[in-house]
CSV table of C-alpha atoms in Angstrom, one decimal:
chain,number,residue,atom,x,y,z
A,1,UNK,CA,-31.1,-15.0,28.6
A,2,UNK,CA,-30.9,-17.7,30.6
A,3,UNK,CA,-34.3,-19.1,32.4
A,4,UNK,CA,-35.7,-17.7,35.8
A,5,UNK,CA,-38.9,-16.8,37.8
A,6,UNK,CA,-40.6,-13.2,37.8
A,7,UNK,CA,-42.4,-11.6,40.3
A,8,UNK,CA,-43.9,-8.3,40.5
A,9,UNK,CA,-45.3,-7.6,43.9
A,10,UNK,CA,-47.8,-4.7,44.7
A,11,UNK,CA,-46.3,-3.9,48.1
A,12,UNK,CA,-43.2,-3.8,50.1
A,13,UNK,CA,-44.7,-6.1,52.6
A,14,UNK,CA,-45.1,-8.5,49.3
A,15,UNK,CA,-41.9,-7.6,47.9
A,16,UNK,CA,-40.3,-8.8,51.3
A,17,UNK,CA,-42.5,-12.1,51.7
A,18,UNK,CA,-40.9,-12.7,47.9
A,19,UNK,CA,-37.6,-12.3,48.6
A,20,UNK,CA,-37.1,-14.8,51.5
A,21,UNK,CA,-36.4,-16.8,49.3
A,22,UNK,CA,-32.5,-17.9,49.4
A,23,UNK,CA,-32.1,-17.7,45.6
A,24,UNK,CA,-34.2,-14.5,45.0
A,25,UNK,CA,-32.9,-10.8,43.6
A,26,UNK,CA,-34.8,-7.7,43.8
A,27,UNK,CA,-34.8,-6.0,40.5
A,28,UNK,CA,-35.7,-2.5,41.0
A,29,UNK,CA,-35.0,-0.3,37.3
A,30,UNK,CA,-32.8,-3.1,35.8
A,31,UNK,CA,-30.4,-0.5,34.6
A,32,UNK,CA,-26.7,-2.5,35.7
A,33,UNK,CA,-28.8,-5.7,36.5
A,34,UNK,CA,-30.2,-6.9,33.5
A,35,UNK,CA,-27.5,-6.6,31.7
A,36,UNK,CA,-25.4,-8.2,34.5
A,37,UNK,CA,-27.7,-11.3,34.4
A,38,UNK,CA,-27.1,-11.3,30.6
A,39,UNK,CA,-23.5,-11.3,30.9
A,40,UNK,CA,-24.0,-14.0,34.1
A,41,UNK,CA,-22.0,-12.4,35.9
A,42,UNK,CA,-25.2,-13.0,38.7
A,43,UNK,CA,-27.8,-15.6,38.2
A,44,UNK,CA,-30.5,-15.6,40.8
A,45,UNK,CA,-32.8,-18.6,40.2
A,46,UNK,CA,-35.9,-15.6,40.7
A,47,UNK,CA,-36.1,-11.7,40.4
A,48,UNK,CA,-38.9,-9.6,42.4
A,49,UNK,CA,-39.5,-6.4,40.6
A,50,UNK,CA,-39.7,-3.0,42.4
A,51,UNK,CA,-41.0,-1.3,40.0
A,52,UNK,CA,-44.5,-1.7,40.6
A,53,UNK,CA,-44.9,-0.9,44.4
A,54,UNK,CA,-46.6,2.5,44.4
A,55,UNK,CA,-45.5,3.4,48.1
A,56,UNK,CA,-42.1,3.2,46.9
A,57,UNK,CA,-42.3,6.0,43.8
A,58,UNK,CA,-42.2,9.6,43.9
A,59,UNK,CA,-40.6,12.5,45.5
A,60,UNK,CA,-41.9,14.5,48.6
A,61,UNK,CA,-41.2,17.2,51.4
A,62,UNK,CA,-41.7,16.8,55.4
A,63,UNK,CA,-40.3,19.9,56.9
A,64,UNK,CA,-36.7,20.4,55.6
A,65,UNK,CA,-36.0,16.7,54.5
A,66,UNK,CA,-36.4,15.6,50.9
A,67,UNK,CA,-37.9,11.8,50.4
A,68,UNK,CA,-37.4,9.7,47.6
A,69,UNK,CA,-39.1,6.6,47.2
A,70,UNK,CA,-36.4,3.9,46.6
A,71,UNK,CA,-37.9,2.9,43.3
A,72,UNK,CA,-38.5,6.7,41.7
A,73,UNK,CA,-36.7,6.9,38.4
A,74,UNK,CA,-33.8,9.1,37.8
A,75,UNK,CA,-35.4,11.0,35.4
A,76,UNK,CA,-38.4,11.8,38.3
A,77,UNK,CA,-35.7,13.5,40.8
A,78,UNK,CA,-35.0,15.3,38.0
A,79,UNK,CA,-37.8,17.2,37.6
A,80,UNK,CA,-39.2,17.0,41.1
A,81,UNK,CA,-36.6,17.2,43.3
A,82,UNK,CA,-36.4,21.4,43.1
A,83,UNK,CA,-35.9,21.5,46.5
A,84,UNK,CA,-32.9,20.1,46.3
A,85,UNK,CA,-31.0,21.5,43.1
A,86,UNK,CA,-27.8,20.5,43.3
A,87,UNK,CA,-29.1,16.1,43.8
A,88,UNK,CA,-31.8,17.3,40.9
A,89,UNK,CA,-29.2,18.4,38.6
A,90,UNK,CA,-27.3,15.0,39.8
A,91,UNK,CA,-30.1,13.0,38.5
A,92,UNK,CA,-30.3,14.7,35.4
A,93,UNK,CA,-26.7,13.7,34.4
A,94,UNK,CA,-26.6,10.1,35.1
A,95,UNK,CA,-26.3,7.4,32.3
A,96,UNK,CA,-28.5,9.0,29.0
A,97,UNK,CA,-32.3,10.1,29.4
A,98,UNK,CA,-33.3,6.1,28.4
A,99,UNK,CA,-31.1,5.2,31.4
A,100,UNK,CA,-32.8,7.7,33.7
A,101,UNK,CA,-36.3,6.8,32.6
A,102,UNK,CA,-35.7,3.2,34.2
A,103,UNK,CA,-32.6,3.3,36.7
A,104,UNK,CA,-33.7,4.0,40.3
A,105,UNK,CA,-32.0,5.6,43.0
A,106,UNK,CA,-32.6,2.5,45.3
A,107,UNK,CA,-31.4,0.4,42.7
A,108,UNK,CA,-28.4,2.9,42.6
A,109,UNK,CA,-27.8,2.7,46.5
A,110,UNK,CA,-28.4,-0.8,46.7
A,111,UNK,CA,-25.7,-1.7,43.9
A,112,UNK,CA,-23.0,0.8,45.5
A,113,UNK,CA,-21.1,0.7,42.6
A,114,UNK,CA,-17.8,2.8,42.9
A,115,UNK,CA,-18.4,5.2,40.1
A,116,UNK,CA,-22.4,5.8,40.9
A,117,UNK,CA,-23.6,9.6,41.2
A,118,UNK,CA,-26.3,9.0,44.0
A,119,UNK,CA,-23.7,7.7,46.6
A,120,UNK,CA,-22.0,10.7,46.8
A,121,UNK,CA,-25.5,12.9,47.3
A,122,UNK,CA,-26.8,10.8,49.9
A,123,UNK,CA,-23.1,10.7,52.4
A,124,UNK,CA,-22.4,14.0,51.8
A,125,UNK,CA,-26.2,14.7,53.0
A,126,UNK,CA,-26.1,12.9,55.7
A,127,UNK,CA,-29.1,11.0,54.3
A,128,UNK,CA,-31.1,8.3,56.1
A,129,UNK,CA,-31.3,5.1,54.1
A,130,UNK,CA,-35.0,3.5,55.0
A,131,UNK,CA,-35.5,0.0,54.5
A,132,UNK,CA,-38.1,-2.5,55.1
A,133,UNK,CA,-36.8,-3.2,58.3
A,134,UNK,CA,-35.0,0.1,59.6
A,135,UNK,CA,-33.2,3.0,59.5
A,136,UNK,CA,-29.6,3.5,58.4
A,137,UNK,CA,-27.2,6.4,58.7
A,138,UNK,CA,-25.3,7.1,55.4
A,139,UNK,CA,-22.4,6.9,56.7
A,140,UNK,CA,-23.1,3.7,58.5
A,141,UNK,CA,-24.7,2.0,55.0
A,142,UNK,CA,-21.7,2.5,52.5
A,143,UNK,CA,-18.8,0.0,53.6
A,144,UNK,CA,-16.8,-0.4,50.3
A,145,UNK,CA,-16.9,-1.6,46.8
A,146,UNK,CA,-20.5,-3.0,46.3
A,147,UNK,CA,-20.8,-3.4,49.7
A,148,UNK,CA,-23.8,-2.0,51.5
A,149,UNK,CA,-25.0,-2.3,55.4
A,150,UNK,CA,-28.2,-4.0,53.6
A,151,UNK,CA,-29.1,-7.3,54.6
A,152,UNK,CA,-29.7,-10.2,52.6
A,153,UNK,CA,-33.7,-9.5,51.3
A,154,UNK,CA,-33.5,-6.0,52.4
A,155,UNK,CA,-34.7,-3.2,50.0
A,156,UNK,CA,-34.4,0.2,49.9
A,157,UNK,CA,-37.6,1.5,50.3
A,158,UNK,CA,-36.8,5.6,50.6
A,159,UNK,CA,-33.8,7.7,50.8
A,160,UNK,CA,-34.5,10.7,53.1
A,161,UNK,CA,-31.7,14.0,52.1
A,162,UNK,CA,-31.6,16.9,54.7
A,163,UNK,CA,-32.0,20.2,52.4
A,164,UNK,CA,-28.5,21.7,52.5
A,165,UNK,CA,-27.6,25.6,52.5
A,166,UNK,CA,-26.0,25.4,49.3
A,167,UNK,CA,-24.4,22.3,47.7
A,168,UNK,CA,-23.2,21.1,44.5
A,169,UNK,CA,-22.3,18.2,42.7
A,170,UNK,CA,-19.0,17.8,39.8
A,171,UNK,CA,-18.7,15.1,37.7
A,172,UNK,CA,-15.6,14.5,35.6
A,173,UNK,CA,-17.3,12.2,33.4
A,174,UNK,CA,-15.8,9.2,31.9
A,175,UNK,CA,-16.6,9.6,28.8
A,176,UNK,CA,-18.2,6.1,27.4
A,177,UNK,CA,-20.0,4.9,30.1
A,178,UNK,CA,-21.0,8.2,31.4
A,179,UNK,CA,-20.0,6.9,35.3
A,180,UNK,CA,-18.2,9.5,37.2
A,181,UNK,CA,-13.8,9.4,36.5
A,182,UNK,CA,-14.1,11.3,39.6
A,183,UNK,CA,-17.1,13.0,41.5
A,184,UNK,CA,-17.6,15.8,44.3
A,185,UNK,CA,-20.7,16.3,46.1
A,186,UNK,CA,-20.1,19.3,48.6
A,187,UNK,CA,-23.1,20.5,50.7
A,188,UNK,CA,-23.1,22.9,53.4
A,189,UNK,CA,-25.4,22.9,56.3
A,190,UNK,CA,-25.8,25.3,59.5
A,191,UNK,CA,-23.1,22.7,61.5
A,192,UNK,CA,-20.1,22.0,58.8
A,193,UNK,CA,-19.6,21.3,55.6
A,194,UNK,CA,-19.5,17.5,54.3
A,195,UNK,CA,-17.6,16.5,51.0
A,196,UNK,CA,-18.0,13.1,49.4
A,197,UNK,CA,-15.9,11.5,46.7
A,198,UNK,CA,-17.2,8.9,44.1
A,199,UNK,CA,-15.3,7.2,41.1
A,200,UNK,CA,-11.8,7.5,43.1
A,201,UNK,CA,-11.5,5.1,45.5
A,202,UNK,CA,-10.6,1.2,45.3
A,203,UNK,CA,-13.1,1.3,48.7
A,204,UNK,CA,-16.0,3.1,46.4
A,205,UNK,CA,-17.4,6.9,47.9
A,206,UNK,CA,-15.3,8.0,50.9
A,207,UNK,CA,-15.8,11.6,52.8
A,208,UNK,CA,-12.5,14.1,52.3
A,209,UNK,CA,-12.5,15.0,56.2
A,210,UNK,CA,-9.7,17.2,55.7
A,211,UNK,CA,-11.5,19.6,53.2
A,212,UNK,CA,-14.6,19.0,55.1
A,213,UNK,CA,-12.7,20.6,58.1
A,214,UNK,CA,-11.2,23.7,56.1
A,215,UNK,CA,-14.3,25.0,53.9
A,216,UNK,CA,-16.5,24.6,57.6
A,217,UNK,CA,-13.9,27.3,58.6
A,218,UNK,CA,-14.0,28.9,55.1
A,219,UNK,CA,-16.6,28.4,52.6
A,220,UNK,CA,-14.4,28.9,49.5
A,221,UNK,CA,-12.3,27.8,47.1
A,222,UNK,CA,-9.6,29.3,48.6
A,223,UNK,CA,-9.8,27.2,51.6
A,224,UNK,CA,-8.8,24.2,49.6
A,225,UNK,CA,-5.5,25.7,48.7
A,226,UNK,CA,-2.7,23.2,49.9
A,227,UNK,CA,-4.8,20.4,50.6
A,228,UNK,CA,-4.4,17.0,48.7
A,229,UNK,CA,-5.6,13.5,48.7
A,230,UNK,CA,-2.9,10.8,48.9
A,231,UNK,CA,-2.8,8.2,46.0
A,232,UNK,CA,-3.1,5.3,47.5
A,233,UNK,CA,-5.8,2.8,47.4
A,234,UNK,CA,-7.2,5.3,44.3
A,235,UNK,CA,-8.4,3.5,41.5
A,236,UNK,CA,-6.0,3.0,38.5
A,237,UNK,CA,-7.5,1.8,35.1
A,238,UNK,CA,-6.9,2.6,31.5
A,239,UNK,CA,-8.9,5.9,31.7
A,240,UNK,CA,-6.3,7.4,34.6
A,241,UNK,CA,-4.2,6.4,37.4
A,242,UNK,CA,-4.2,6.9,40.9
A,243,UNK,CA,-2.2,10.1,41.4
A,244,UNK,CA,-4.5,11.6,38.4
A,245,UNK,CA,-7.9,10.8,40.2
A,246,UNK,CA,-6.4,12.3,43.3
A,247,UNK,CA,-5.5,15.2,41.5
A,248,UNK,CA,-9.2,15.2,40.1
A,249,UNK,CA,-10.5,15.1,43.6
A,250,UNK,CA,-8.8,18.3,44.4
A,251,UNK,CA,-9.8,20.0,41.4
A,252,UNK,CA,-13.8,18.8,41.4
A,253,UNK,CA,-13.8,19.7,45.2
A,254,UNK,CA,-12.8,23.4,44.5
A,255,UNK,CA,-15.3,23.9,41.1
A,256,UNK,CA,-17.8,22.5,43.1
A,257,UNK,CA,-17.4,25.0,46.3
A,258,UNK,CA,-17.0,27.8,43.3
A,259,UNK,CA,-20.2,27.0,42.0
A,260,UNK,CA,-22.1,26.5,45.7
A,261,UNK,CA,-21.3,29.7,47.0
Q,1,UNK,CA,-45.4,-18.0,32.3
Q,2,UNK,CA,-47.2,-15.3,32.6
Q,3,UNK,CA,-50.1,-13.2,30.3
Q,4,UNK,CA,-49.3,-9.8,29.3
Q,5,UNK,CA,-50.9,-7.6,28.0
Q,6,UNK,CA,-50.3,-3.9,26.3
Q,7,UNK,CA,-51.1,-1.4,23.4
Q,8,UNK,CA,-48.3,-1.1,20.4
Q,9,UNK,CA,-48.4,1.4,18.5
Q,10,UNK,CA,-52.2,2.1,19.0
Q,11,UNK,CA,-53.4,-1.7,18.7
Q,12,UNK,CA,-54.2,-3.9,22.0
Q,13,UNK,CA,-52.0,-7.1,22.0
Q,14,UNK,CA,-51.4,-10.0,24.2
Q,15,UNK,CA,-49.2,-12.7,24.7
Q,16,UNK,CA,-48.2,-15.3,27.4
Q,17,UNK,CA,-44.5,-15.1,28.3
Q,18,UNK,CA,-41.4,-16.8,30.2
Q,19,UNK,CA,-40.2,-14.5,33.5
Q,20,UNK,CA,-37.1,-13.6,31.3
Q,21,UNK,CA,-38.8,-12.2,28.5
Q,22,UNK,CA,-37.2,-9.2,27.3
Q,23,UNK,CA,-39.4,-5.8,25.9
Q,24,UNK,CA,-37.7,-6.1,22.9
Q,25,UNK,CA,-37.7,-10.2,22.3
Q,26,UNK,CA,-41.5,-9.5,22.6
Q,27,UNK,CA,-41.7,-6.5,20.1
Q,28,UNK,CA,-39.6,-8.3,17.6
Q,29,UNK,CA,-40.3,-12.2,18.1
Q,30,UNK,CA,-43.6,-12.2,19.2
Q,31,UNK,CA,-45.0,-9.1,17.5
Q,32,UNK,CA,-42.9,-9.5,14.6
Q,33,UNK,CA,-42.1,-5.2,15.2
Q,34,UNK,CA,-38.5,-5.7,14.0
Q,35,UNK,CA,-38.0,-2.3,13.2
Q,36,UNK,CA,-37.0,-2.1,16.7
Q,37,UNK,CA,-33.4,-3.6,17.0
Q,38,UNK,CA,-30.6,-4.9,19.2
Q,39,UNK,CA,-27.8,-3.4,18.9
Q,40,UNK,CA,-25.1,-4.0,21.6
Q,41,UNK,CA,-28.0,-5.9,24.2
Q,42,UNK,CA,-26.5,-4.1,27.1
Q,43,UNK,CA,-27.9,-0.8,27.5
Q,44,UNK,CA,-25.4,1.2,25.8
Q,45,UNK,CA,-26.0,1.8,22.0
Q,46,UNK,CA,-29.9,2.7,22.1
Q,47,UNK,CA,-30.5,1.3,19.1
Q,48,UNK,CA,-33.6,-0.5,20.9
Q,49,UNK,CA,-35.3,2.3,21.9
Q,50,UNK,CA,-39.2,2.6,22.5
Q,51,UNK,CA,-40.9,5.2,24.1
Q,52,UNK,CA,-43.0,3.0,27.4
Q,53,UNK,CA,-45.9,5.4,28.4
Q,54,UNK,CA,-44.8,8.5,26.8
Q,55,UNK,CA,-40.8,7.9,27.8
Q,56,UNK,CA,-37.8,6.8,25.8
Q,57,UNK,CA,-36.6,3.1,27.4
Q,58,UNK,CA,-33.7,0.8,26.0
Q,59,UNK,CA,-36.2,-2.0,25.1
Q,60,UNK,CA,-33.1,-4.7,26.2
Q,61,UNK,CA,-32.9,-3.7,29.2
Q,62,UNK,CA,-37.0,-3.9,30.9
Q,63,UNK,CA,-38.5,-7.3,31.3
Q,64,UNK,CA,-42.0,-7.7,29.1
Q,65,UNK,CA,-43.6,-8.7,32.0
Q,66,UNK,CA,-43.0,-5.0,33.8
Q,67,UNK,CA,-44.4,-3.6,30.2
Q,68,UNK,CA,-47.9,-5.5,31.4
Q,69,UNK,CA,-50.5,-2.6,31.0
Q,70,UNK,CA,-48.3,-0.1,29.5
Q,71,UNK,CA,-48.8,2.0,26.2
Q,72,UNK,CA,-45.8,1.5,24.2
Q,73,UNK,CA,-45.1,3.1,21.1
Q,74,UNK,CA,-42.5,1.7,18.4
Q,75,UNK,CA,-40.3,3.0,15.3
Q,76,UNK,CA,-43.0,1.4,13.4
Q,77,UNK,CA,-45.8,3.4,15.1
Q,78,UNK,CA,-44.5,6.9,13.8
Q,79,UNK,CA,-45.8,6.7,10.1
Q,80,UNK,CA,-49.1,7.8,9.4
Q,81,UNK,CA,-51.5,4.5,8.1
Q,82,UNK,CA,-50.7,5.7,4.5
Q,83,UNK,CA,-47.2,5.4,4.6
Q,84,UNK,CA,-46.0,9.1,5.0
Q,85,UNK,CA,-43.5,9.6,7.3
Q,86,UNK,CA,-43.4,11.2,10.4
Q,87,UNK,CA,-41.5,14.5,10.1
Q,88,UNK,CA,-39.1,13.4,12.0
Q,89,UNK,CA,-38.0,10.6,9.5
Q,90,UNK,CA,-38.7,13.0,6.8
Q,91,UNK,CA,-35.8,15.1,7.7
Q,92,UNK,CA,-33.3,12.2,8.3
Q,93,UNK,CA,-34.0,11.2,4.8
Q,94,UNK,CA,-34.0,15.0,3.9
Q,95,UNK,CA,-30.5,15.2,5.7
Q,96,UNK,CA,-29.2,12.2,5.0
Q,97,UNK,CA,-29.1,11.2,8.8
Q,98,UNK,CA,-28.8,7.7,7.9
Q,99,UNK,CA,-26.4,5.4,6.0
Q,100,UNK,CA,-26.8,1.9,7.0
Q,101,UNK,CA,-29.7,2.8,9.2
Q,102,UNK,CA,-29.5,0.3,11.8
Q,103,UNK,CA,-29.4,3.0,14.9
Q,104,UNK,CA,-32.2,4.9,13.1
Q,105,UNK,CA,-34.8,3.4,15.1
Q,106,UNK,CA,-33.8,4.1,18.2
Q,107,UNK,CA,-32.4,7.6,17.3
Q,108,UNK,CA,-35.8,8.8,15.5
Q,109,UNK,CA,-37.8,7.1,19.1
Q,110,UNK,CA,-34.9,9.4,21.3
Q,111,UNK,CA,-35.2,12.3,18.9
Q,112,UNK,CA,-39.4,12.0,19.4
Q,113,UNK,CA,-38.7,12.0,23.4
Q,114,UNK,CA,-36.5,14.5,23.2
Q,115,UNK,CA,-38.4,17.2,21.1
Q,116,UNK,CA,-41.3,16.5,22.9
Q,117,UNK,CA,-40.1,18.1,25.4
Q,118,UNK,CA,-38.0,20.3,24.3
Q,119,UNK,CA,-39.6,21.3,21.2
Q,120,UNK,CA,-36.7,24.0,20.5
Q,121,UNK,CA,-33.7,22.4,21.3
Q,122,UNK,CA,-29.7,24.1,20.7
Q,123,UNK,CA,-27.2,22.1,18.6
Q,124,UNK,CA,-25.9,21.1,22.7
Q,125,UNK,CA,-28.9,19.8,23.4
Q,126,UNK,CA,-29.4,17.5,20.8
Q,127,UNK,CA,-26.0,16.4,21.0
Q,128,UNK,CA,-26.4,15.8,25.1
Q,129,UNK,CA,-29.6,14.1,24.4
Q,130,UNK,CA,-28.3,11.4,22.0
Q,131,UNK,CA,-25.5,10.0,24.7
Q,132,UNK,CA,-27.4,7.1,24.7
Q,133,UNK,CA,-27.6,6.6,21.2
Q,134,UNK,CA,-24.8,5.2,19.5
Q,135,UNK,CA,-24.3,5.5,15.4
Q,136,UNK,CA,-21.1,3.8,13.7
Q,137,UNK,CA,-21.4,5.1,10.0
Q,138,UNK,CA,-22.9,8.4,9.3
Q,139,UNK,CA,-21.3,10.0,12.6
Q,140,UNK,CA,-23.4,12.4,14.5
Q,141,UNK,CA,-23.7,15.6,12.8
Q,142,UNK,CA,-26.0,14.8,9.9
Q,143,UNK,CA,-28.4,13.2,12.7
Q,144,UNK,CA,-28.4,16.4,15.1
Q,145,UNK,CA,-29.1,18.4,11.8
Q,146,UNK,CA,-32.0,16.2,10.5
Q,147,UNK,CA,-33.6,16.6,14.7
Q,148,UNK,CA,-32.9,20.4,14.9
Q,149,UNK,CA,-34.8,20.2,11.0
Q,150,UNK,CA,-37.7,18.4,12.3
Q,151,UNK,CA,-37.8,20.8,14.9
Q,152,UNK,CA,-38.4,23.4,12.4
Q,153,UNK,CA,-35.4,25.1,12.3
Q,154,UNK,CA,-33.0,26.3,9.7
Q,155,UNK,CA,-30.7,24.2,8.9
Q,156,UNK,CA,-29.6,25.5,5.4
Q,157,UNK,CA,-25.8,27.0,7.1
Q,158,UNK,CA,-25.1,24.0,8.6
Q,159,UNK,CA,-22.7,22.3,6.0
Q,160,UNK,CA,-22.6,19.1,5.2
Q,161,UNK,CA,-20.0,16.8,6.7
């Protein structure tokens, strides 16, 4: 590995002071970044951990709104997030248990990567994104492939989910790298129903506003029947083309309505 | 550089390292714990893992420095002092869950994680648990027998493959 600088801040308001610093990277579970600097594919001159900020662990409820520190391990929403089922069983299935002893879900927002679990659960919530500076919408803080509303030497410091009525998350798994081929998150609250996509897309996790529209008339799997998503701009690799991933979207969308309701 | 500090395998040690020290460069160059091994060095194969208070990590993939304070226990740290094994060795060798043993390590530190807590795992358990552990000889089934063995559970219809 080649050489750099390691901090390991006790607070936020530490973690920020470290990373003004043009040529620093936040490190929060290391999960897709260590092996990234291996590969140097990035190569930040200095990396400021997250993993040893306590205000920014652990799981917790105020009123109807689940909060997850950005740097809580997978493997903690897992078992704490009951609240919330369908984003606990989420968290249960990403990467392998190793993974989701380390991996973060702020390190997952952060990255945006196309084929990440957590992006679907926090659009299709309507979750807040909290920083060290502010407050961003979800649908405001996802803008394409890797690309996040986050500033340079901003970091996720909590991810606040408003408990849906029902919900539920499907994951056609790729099957070596354990990233979603295609995901659905589908949750349901007392104004509509929101549907987002993850793993499809060349622009990373989108919302499916058509099926959002027919299961907030008809909660059911029914109410997807004629629906489709176009092709384009879907991803094509070696594990499927376009027209099968928006085939998959179809087909996720309804098992996941089946098993919500 | 920076001093760090942690309990392996029972035993308080120290070291000063670079900021890019790895877990695992640490276990194996500095502590000379090379029973703990790289297999793919990008997260994939599990071959390096540890357990980091109490939980199964991929050693490659955590910086030594975040490992400052932390209990860590090792492949090397599951034998009793006298040299017998832990049972869950035992019943890979029992089972022949091994052949060239190189992802043993990591699968006898993912199968200790694993039974820990869920001491009574299905066949599909096992088999879900160990995504992260990759093995290129013996294939999988002998492994999942040898953990659902060392779980204490009879394994004598299960043929052998």
């Amino acid at each position: 590995m080649y050489a750099f600088d390691f901090e390991q801040p006790k607070t936020i308001a530490e973690a920020v002071a470290a990373l003004a610093d043009d040529e620093a990277q936040p490190l929060s579970g290391g999960q897709t970044l260590i092996p990234t600097l291996k590969q140097r594919l990035a190569m930040p001159s200095k990396l400021v951990s997250l993993t040893a900020i306590p205000e920014m662990k652990g799981v917790c409820m105020n009123g109807n709104t689940l909060c997850i520190g950005g740097a809580t391990p997978h493997a903690v929403v897992a078992a704490e997030a009951s609240a919330y089922p369908a984003l606990a069983a989420l968290a249960s299935n990403i990467g392998d248990p190793a993974v989701r002893n380390r991996g973060t879900i702020g390190g997952s927002i952060a990255n945006n990567d196309p084929a990440a679990c957590y992006p679907s659960a926090a659009l299709a919530s309507g979750a807040t994104i909290v920083t060290n500076s502010r407050e961003i919408a979800a649908d405001d803080y996802f803008q394409g492939l890797f690309q996040t509303a986050l500033e340079e030497g901003e970091i996720v410091t909590e991810v606040r989910f408003p408990v849906p009525q029902a919900a539920n998350y499907q994951k056609f798994v790729q099957p070596a790298s354990r990233f979603a081929l295609v995901g659905v998150f589908v949750a349901k609250y007392a104004d509509g129903v929101r549907v987002a996509v993850t793993g499809a897309s060349n622009d990373g996790v989108f919302r499916w506003t058509e099926a959002e529209a027919a299961l907030s008339a008809n909660f059911s799997p029914s109410a997807l029947d004629g629906l489709s998503v176009s092709a384009d701009g879907m991803i094509g690799d070696l594990h499927g083309t376009p027209e099968y991933r928006a085939h998959l979207i179809g087909v996720m969308t309804k098992r996941a309505v089946a098993a919500a309701s | 550089m920076a001093k760090v500090t942690m309990t392996v395998n029972g035993r308080k040690v120290s070291g000063e390292v670079p900021g890019n020290r790895l877990l695992v460069e640490f276990l194996r160059e500095d502590q000379r714990l090379t029973g703990t091994h790289v297999g793919c060095d990008t997260s994939q194969c599990g071959a390096c893992v540890v357990h980091v208070n109490g939980k199964a990590v991929k050693s490659c993939t955590m910086m030594a420095s975040e490992a400052d304070g932390a209990d860590i226990t090792t492949i090397e740290g599951m034998a009793e002092a006298d040299g017998t094994m832990h049972p869950i060795q035992q019943a890979f060798q029992d089972n022949h869950g091994l052949q060239c043993g190189f992802c043993t390590p990591g699968m006898v530190m993912s199968a200790a994680a694993l039974l820990k807590d869920n001491p009574n795992p299905t066949e599909a358990d096992v088999r879900h648990y160990l995504e992260g552990n990759i093995c290129r000889c013996t294939g999988y089934h002998n492994i999942v027998k040898a953990i659902l063995a060392a779980a204490g559970q009879d394994v004598s219809k299960i043929a052998a493959e």
